[in-house]
mmCIF file of C-alpha atoms in Angstrom:
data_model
loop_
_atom_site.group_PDB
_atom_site.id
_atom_site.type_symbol
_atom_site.label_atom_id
_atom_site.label_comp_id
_atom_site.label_asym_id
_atom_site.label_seq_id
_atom_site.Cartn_x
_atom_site.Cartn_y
_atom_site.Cartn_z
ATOM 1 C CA UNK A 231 22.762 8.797 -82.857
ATOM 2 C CA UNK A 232 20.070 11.617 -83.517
ATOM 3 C CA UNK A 233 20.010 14.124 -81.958
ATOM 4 C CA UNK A 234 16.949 14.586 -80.666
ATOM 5 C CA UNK A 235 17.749 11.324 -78.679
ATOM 6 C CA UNK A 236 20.285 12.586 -77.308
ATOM 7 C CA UNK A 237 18.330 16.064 -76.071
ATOM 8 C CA UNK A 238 15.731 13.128 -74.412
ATOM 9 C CA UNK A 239 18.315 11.191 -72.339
ATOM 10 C CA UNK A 240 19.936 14.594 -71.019
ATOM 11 C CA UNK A 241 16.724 15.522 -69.911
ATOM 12 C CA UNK A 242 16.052 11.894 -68.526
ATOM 13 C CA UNK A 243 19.331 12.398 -66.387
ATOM 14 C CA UNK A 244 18.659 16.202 -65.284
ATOM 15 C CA UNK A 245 15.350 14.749 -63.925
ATOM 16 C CA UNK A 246 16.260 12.038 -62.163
ATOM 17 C CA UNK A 247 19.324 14.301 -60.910
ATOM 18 C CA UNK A 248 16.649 16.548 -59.126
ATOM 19 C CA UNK A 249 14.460 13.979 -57.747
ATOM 20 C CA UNK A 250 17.997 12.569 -55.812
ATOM 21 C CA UNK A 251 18.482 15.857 -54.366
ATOM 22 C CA UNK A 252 14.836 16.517 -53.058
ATOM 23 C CA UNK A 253 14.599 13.410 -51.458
ATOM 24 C CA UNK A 254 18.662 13.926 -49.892
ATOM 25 C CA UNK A 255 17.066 17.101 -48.678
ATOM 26 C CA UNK A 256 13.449 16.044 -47.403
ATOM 27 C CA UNK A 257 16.088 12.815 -45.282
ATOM 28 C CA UNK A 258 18.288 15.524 -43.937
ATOM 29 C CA UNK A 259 15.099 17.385 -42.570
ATOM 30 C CA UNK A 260 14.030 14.728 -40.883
ATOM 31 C CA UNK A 261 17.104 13.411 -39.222
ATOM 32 C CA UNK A 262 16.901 17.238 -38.239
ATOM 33 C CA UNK A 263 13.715 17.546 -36.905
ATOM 34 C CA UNK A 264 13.077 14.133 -35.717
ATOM 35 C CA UNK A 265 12.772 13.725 -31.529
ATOM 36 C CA UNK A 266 15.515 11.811 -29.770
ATOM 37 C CA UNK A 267 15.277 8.359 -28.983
ATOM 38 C CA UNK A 268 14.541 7.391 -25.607
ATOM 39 C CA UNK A 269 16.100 4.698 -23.761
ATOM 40 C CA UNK A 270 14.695 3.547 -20.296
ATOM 41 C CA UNK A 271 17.044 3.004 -17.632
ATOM 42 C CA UNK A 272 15.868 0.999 -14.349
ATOM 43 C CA UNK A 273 17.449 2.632 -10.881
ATOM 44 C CA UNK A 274 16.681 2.071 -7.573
ATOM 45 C CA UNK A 275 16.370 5.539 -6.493
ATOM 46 C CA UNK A 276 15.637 8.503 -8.799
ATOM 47 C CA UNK A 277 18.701 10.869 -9.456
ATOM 48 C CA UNK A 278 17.882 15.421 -9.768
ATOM 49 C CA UNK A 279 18.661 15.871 -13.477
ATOM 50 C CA UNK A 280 21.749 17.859 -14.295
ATOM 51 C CA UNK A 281 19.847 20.281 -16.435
ATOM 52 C CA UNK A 282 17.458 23.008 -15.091
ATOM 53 C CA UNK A 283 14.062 21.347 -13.733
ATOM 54 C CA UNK A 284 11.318 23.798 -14.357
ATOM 55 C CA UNK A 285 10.008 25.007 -10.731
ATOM 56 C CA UNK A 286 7.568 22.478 -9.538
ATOM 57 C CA UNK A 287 4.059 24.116 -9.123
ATOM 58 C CA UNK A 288 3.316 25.097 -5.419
ATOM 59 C CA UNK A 289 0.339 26.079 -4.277
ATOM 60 C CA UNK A 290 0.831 29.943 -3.325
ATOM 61 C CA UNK A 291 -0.580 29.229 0.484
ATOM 62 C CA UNK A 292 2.524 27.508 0.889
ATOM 63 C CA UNK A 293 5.037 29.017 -1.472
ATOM 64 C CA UNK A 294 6.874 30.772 1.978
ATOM 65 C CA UNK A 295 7.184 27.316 3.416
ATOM 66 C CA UNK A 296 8.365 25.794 0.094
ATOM 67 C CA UNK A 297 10.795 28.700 -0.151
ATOM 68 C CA UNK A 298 11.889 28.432 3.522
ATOM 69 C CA UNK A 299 13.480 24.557 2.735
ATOM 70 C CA UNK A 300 14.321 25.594 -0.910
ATOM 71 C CA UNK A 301 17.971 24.434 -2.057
ATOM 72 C CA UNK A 302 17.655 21.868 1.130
ATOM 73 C CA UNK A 303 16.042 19.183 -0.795
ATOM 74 C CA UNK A 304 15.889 16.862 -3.617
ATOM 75 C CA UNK A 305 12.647 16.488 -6.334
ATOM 76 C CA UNK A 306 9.576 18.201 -6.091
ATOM 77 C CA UNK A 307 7.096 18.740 -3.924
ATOM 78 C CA UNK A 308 4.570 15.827 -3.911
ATOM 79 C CA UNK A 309 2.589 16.372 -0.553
ATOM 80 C CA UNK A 310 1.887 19.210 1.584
ATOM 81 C CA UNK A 311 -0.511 19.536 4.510
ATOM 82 C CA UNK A 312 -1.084 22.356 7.091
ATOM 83 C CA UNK A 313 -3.126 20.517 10.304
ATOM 84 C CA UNK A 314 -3.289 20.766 13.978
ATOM 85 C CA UNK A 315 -1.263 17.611 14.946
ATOM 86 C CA UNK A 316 -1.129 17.637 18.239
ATOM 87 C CA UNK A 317 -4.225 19.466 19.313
ATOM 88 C CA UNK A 318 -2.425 22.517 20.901
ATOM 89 C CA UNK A 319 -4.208 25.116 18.718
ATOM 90 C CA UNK A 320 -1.052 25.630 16.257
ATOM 91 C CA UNK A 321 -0.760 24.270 12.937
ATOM 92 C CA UNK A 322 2.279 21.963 11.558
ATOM 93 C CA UNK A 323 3.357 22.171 8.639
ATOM 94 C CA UNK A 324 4.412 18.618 6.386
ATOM 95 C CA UNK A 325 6.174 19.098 3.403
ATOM 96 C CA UNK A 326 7.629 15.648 1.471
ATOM 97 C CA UNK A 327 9.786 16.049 -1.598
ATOM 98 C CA UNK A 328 10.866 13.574 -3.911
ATOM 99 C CA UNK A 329 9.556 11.784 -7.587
ATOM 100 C CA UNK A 330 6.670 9.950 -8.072
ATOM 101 C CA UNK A 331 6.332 7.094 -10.542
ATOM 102 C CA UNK A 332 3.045 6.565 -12.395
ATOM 103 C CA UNK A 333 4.075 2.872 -13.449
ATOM 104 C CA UNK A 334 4.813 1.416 -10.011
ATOM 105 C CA UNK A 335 4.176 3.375 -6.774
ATOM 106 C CA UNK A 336 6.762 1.012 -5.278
ATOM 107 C CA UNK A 337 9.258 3.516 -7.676
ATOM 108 C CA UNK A 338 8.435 6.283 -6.123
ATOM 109 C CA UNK A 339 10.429 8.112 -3.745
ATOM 110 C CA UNK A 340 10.305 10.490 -0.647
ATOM 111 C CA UNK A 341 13.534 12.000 -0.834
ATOM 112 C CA UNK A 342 12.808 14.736 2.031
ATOM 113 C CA UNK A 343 9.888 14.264 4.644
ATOM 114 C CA UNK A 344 10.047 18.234 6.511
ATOM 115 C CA UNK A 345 8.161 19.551 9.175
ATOM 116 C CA UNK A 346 7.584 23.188 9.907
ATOM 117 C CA UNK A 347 6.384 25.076 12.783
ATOM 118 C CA UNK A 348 5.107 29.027 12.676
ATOM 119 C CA UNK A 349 5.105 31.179 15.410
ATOM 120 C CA UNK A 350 4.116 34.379 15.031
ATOM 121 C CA UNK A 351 4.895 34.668 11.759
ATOM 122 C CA UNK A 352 8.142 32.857 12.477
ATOM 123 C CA UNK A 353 9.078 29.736 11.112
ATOM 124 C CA UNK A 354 11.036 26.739 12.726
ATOM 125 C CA UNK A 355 12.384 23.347 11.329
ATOM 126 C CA UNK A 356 11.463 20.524 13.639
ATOM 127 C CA UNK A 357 14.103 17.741 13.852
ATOM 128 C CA UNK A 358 15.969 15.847 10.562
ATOM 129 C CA UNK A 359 15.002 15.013 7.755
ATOM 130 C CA UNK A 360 12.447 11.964 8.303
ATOM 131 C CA UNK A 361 12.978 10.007 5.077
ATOM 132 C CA UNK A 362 16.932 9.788 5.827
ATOM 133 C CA UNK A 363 16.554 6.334 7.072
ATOM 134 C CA UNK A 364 17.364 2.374 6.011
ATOM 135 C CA UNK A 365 14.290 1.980 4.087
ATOM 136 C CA UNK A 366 13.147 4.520 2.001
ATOM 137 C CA UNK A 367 9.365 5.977 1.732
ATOM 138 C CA UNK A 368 7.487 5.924 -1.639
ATOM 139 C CA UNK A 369 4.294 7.654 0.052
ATOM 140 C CA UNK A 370 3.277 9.558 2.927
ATOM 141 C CA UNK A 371 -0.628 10.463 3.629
ATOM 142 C CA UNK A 372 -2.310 11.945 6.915
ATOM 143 C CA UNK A 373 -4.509 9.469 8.402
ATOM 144 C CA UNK A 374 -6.853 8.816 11.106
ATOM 145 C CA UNK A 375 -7.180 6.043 14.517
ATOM 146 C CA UNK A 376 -9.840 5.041 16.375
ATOM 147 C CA UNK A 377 -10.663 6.587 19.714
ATOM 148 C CA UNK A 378 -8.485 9.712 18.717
ATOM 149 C CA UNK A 379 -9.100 12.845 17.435
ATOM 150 C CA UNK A 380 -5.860 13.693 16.607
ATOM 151 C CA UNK A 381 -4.404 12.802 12.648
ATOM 152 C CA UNK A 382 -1.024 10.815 11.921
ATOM 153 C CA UNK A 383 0.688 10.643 9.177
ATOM 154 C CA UNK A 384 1.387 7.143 7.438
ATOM 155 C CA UNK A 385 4.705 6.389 5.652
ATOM 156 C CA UNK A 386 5.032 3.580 3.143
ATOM 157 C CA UNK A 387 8.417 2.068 2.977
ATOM 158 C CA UNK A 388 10.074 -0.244 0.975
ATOM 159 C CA UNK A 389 13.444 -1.874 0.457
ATOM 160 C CA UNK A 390 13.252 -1.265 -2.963
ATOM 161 C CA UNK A 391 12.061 -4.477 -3.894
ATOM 162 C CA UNK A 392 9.427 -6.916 -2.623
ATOM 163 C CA UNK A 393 9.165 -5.702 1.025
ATOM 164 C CA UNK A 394 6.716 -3.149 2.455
ATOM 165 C CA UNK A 395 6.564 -1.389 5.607
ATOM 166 C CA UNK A 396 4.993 1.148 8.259
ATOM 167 C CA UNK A 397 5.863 3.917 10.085
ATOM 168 C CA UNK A 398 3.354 5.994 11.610
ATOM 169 C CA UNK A 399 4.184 9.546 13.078
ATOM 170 C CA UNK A 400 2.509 11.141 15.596
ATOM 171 C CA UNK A 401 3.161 15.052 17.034
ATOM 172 C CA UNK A 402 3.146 15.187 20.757
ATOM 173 C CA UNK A 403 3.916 18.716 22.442
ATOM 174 C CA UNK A 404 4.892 20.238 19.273
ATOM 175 C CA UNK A 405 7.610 17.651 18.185
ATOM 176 C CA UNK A 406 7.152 14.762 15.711
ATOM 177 C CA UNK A 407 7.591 10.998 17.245
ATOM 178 C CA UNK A 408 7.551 7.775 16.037
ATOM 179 C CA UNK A 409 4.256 5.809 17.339
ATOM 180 C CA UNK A 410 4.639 2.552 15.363
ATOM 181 C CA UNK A 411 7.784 0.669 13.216
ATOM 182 C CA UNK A 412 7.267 -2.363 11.097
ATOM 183 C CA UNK A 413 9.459 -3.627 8.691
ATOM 184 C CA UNK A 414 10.965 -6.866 7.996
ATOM 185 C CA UNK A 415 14.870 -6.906 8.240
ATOM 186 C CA UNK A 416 15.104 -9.859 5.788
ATOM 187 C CA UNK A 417 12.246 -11.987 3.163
ATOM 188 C CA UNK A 418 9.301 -9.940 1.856
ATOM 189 C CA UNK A 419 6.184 -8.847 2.792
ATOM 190 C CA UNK A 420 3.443 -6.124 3.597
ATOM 191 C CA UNK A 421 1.629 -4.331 6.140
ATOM 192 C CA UNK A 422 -1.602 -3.179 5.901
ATOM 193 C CA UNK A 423 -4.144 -0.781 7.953
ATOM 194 C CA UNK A 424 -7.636 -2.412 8.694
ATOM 195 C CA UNK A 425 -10.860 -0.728 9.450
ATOM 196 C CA UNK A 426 -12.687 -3.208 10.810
ATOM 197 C CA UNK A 427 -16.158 -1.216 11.202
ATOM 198 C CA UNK A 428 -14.946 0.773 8.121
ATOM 199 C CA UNK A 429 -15.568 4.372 9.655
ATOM 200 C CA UNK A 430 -12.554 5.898 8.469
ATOM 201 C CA UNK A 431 -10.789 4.898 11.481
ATOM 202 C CA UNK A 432 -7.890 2.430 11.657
ATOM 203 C CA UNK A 433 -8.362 0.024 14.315
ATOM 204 C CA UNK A 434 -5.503 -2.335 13.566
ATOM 205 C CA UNK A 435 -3.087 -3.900 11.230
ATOM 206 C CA UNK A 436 -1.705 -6.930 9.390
ATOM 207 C CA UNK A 437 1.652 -7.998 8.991
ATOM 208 C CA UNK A 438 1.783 -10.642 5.814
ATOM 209 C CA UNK A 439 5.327 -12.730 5.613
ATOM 210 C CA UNK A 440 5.778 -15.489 3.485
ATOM 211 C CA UNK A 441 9.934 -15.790 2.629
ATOM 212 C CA UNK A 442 13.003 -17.205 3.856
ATOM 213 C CA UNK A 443 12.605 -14.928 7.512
ATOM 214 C CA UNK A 444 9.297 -17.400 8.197
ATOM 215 C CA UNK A 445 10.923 -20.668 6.467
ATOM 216 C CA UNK A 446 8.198 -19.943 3.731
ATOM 217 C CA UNK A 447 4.973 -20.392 5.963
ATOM 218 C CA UNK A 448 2.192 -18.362 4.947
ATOM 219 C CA UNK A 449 2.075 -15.834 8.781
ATOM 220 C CA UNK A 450 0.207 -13.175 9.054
ATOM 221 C CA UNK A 451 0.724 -11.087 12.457
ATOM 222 C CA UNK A 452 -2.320 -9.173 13.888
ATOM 223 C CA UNK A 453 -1.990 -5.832 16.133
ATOM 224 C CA UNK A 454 -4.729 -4.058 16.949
ATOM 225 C CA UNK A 455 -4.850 -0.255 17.986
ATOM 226 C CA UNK A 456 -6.066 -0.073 21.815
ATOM 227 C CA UNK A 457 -5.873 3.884 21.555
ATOM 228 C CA UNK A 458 -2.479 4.714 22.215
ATOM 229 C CA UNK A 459 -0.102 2.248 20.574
ATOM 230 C CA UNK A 460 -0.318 -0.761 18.477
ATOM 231 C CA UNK A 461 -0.316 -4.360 20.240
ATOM 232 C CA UNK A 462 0.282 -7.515 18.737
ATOM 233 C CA UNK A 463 -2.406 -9.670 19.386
ATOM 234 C CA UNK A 464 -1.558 -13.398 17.139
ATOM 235 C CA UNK A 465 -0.632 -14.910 14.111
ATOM 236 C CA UNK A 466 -2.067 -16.664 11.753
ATOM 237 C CA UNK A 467 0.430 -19.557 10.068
ATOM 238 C CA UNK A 468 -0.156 -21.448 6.980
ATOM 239 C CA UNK A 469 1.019 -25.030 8.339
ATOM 240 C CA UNK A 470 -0.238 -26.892 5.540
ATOM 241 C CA UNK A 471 -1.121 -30.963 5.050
ATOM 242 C CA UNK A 472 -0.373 -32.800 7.601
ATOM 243 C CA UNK A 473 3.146 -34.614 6.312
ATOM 244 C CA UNK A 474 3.200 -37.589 4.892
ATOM 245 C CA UNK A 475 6.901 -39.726 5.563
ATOM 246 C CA UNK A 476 8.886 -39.653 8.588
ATOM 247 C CA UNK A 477 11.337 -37.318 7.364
ATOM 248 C CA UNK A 478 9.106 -34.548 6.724
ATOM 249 C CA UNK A 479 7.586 -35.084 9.951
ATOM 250 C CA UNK A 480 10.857 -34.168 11.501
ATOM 251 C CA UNK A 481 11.114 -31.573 9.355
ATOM 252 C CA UNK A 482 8.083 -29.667 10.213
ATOM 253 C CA UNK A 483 8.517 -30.558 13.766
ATOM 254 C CA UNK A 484 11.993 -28.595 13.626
ATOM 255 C CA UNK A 485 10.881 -25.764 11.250
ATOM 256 C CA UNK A 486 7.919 -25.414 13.378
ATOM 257 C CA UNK A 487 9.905 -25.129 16.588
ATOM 258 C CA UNK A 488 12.544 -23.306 15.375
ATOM 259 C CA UNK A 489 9.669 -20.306 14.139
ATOM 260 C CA UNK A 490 8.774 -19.693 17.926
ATOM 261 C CA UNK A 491 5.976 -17.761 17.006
ATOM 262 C CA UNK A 492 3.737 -16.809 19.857
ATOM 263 C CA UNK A 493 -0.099 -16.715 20.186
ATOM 264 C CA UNK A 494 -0.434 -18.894 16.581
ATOM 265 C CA UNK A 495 -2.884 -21.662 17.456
ATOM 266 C CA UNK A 496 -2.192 -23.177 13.884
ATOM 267 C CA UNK A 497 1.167 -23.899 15.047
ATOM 268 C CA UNK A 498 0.674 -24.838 18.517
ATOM 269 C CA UNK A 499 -1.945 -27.085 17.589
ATOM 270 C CA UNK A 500 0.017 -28.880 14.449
ATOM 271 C CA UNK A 501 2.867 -29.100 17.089
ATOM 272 C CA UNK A 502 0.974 -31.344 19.652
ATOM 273 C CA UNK A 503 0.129 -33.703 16.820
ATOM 274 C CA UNK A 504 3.375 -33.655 15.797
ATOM 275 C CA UNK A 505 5.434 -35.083 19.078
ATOM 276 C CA UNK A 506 3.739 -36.652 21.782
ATOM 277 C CA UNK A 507 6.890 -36.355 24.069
ATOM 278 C CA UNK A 508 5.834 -33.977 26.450
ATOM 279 C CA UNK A 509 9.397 -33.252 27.661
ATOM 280 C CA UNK A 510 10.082 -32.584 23.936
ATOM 281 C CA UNK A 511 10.291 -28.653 24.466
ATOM 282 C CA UNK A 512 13.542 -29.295 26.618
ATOM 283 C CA UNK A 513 15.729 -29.858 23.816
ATOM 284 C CA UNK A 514 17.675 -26.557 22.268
ATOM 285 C CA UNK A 515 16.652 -24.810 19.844
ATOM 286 C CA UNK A 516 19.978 -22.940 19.037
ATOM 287 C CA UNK A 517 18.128 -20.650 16.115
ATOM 288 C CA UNK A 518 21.373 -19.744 14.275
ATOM 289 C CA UNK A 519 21.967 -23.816 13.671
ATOM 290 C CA UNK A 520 18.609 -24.548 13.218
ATOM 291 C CA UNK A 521 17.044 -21.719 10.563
ATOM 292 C CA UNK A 522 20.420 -21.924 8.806
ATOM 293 C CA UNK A 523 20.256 -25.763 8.456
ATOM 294 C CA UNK A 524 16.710 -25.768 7.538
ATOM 295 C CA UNK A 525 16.790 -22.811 5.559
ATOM 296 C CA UNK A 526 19.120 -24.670 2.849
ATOM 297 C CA UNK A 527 16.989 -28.258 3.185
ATOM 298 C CA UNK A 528 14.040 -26.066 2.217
ATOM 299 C CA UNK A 529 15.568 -24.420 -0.920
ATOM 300 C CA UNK A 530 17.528 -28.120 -1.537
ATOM 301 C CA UNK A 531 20.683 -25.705 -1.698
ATOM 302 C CA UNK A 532 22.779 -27.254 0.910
ATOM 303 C CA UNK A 533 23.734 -30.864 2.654
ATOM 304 C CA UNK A 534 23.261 -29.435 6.097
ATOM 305 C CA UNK A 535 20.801 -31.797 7.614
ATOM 306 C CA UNK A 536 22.018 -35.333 7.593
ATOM 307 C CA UNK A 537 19.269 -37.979 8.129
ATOM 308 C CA UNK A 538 19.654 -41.730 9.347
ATOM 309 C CA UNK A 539 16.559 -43.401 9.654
ATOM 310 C CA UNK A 540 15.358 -46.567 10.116
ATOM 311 C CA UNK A 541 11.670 -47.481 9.413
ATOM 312 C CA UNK A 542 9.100 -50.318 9.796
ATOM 313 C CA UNK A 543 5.358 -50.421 9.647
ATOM 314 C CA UNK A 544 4.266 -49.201 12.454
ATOM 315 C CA UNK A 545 7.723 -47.222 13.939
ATOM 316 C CA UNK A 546 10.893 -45.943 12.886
ATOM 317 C CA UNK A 547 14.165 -44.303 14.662
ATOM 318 C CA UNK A 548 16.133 -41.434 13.297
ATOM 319 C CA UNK A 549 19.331 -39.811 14.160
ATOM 320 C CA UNK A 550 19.390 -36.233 12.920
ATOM 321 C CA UNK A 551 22.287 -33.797 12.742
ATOM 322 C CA UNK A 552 22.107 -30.447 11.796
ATOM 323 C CA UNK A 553 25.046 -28.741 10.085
ATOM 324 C CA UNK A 554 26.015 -24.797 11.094
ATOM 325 C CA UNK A 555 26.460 -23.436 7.864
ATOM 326 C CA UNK A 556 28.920 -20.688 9.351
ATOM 327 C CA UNK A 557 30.654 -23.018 11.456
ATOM 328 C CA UNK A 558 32.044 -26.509 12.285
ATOM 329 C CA UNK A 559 28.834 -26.356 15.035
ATOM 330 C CA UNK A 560 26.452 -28.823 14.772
ATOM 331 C CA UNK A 561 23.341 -30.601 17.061
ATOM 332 C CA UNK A 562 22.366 -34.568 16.410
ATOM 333 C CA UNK A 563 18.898 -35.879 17.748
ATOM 334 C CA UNK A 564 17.381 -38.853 17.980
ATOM 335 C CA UNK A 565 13.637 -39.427 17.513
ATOM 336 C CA UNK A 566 11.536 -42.493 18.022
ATOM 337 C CA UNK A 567 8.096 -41.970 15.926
ATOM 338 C CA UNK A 568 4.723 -44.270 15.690
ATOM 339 C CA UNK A 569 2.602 -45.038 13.056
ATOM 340 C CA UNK A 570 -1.045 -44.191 13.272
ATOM 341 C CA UNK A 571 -4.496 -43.659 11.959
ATOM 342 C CA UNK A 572 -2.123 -43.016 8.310
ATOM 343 C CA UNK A 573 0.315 -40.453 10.421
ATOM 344 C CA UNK A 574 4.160 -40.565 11.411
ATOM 345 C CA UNK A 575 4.257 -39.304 15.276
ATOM 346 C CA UNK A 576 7.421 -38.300 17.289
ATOM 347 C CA UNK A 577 6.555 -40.269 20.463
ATOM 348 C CA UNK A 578 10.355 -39.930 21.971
ATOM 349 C CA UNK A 579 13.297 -36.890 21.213
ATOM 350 C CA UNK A 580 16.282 -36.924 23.012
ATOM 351 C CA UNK A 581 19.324 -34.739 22.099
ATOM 352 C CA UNK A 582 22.768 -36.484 21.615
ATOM 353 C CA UNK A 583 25.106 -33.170 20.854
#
């Protein structure tokens, strides 16, 4: 081979040789310098880092009450207020630590809810810590009632997932008190503030519930604010078409019953059209049997209500039981209903068991 072939491959190689290397190196650099990947991890309630959290910023009017509660609390400060609460002449002092989420305010979380007194130049913690309770807060802002010229402070809370609920506080002779509680134990739901003749003043509230707790009727529950403490006034219920076979009938009639929901004239009037038996109202309700029963009809989950029904044109007869689903307990009826003007109509219950 010549040579000077042979000089042209070596250099070829040496070349190529190089190249390798600077792009091994350029990689390595990278994989160096590149940021860590990030994985998102869903929790219910936000956990303090293990590492060293830079010192939340603190606004330097409060920095002695911020360093007063320091080491006695989780997160950062998200809210601080200094007002006259109670109309004594003294300010309180509300401090609420925790994390906030920017993607859901539902993920946020009051972790500490504090409250400071000073007296000449003296500071004093007043009571527990207010967000140590079964639902947790994701939000706390002062706010204003009608007729009062006093401020409370609102607390959102949530189970976490598709319930929300209210607690307001109120200071009265220098110690915070719970004016109003609502929260659903079970289902979902919200409760919101109205201002009816928008003034900046609440006036009342709405309590929405549409799950399993109300048998999935549409309620909402009114209370209005008379000045010193929230009063339910009614409830609006969702009772839907008329129904259209003798079974559903009954099963309204029970559900319906069963709800016992006071001052709702959707369900006191869809009840009269319902039964016709005026003595009707004497039969027991036993809840636990009942919402249980109905509860698993309703989601088509369970055989818990057994139906035997015999229909004509114009009338039918039924015998209902209802199954316990905790226990051998059960309750059997038997309705006599009418046909007419296109409607079934209980016109006779009597109860067998």
């Amino acid at each position: 081979m010549p040579k000077w072939i042979v000089l042209l491959l070596a250099g070829i190689l040496l070349l190529s040789g190089c190249k390798d290397s600077n792009v091994q190196k350029e990689t390595a650099v990278q994989e160096e310098t590149a940021a860590p990947s990030v994985t998102a991890v869903s929790q219910s309630t936000p956990e303090p880092s293990e590492s060293p959290n830079p010192v939340p910023t603190v606004p330097d009017s409060f920095r002695k009450y911020y360093d007063f509660v320091d080491g006695e609390h989780l997160g950062n400060l998200i809210f601080h207020a200094k007002e006259d609460l109670d109309g004594d002449g003294t300010d309180e002092i509300i401090l609420a630590f925790g994390w906030i989420s920017e993607e859901d305010p539902l993920d946020s979380w009051v972790s500490d809810l504090v409250f400071l007194r000073e007296t000449d130049g003296q500071l004093t913690k007043l009571g527990d810590n207010w967000a140590a309770q079964a639902y947790g807060i994701y939000k706390v802002e002062l706010i204003r009632l009608q007729g009062s010229n006093k401020k409370y402070l609102w607390c959102g809370l949530t189970n976490g997932g598709w319930l929300k609920g209210v607690q307001i506080i109120e200071f009265q002779n220098s110690e915070p008190r719970e004016l109003f509680y609502i929260a659903s134990a079970t289902g979902s739901g919200e409760e919101t503030l109205t201002d009816d003749n928008q003034d900046g003043y609440y006036d009342g509230l709405i309590s929405d519930r549409s799950s399993y707790d109300v048998l999935y009727y549409e309620t909402q529950r009114y209370y209005r604010w008379t000045g010193k403490e929230f009063v339910y006034v009614s409830t609006h219920t969702d009772v839907g078409e008329y129904p259209g076979s003798v079974k559903e009938t009954i099963l309204q009639y029970l559900a319906l019953r069963v709800l016992n929901i006071e001052y709702s004239p959707e369900i006191d009037a869809r009840l009269a059209e319902l039964c016709t038996d005026t003595e009707a109202d004497q039969a027991e309700t036993a809840p636990d049997v009942w919402t249980s029963s109905l509860l698993e009809s309703i989601l088509e989950i369970g055989d818990t209500i057994d139906f035997q029904i015999k229909e004509a044109a114009d009338a039918a007869n039924a015998i209902v039981t209802l199954k316990s689903v905790e226990s051998d307990e059960h309750i059997v009826f038997t309705f006599d209903l009418l046909h007419s003007d296109g409607k079934w109509v209980i016109d006779r219950l009597e109860q067998l068991e």
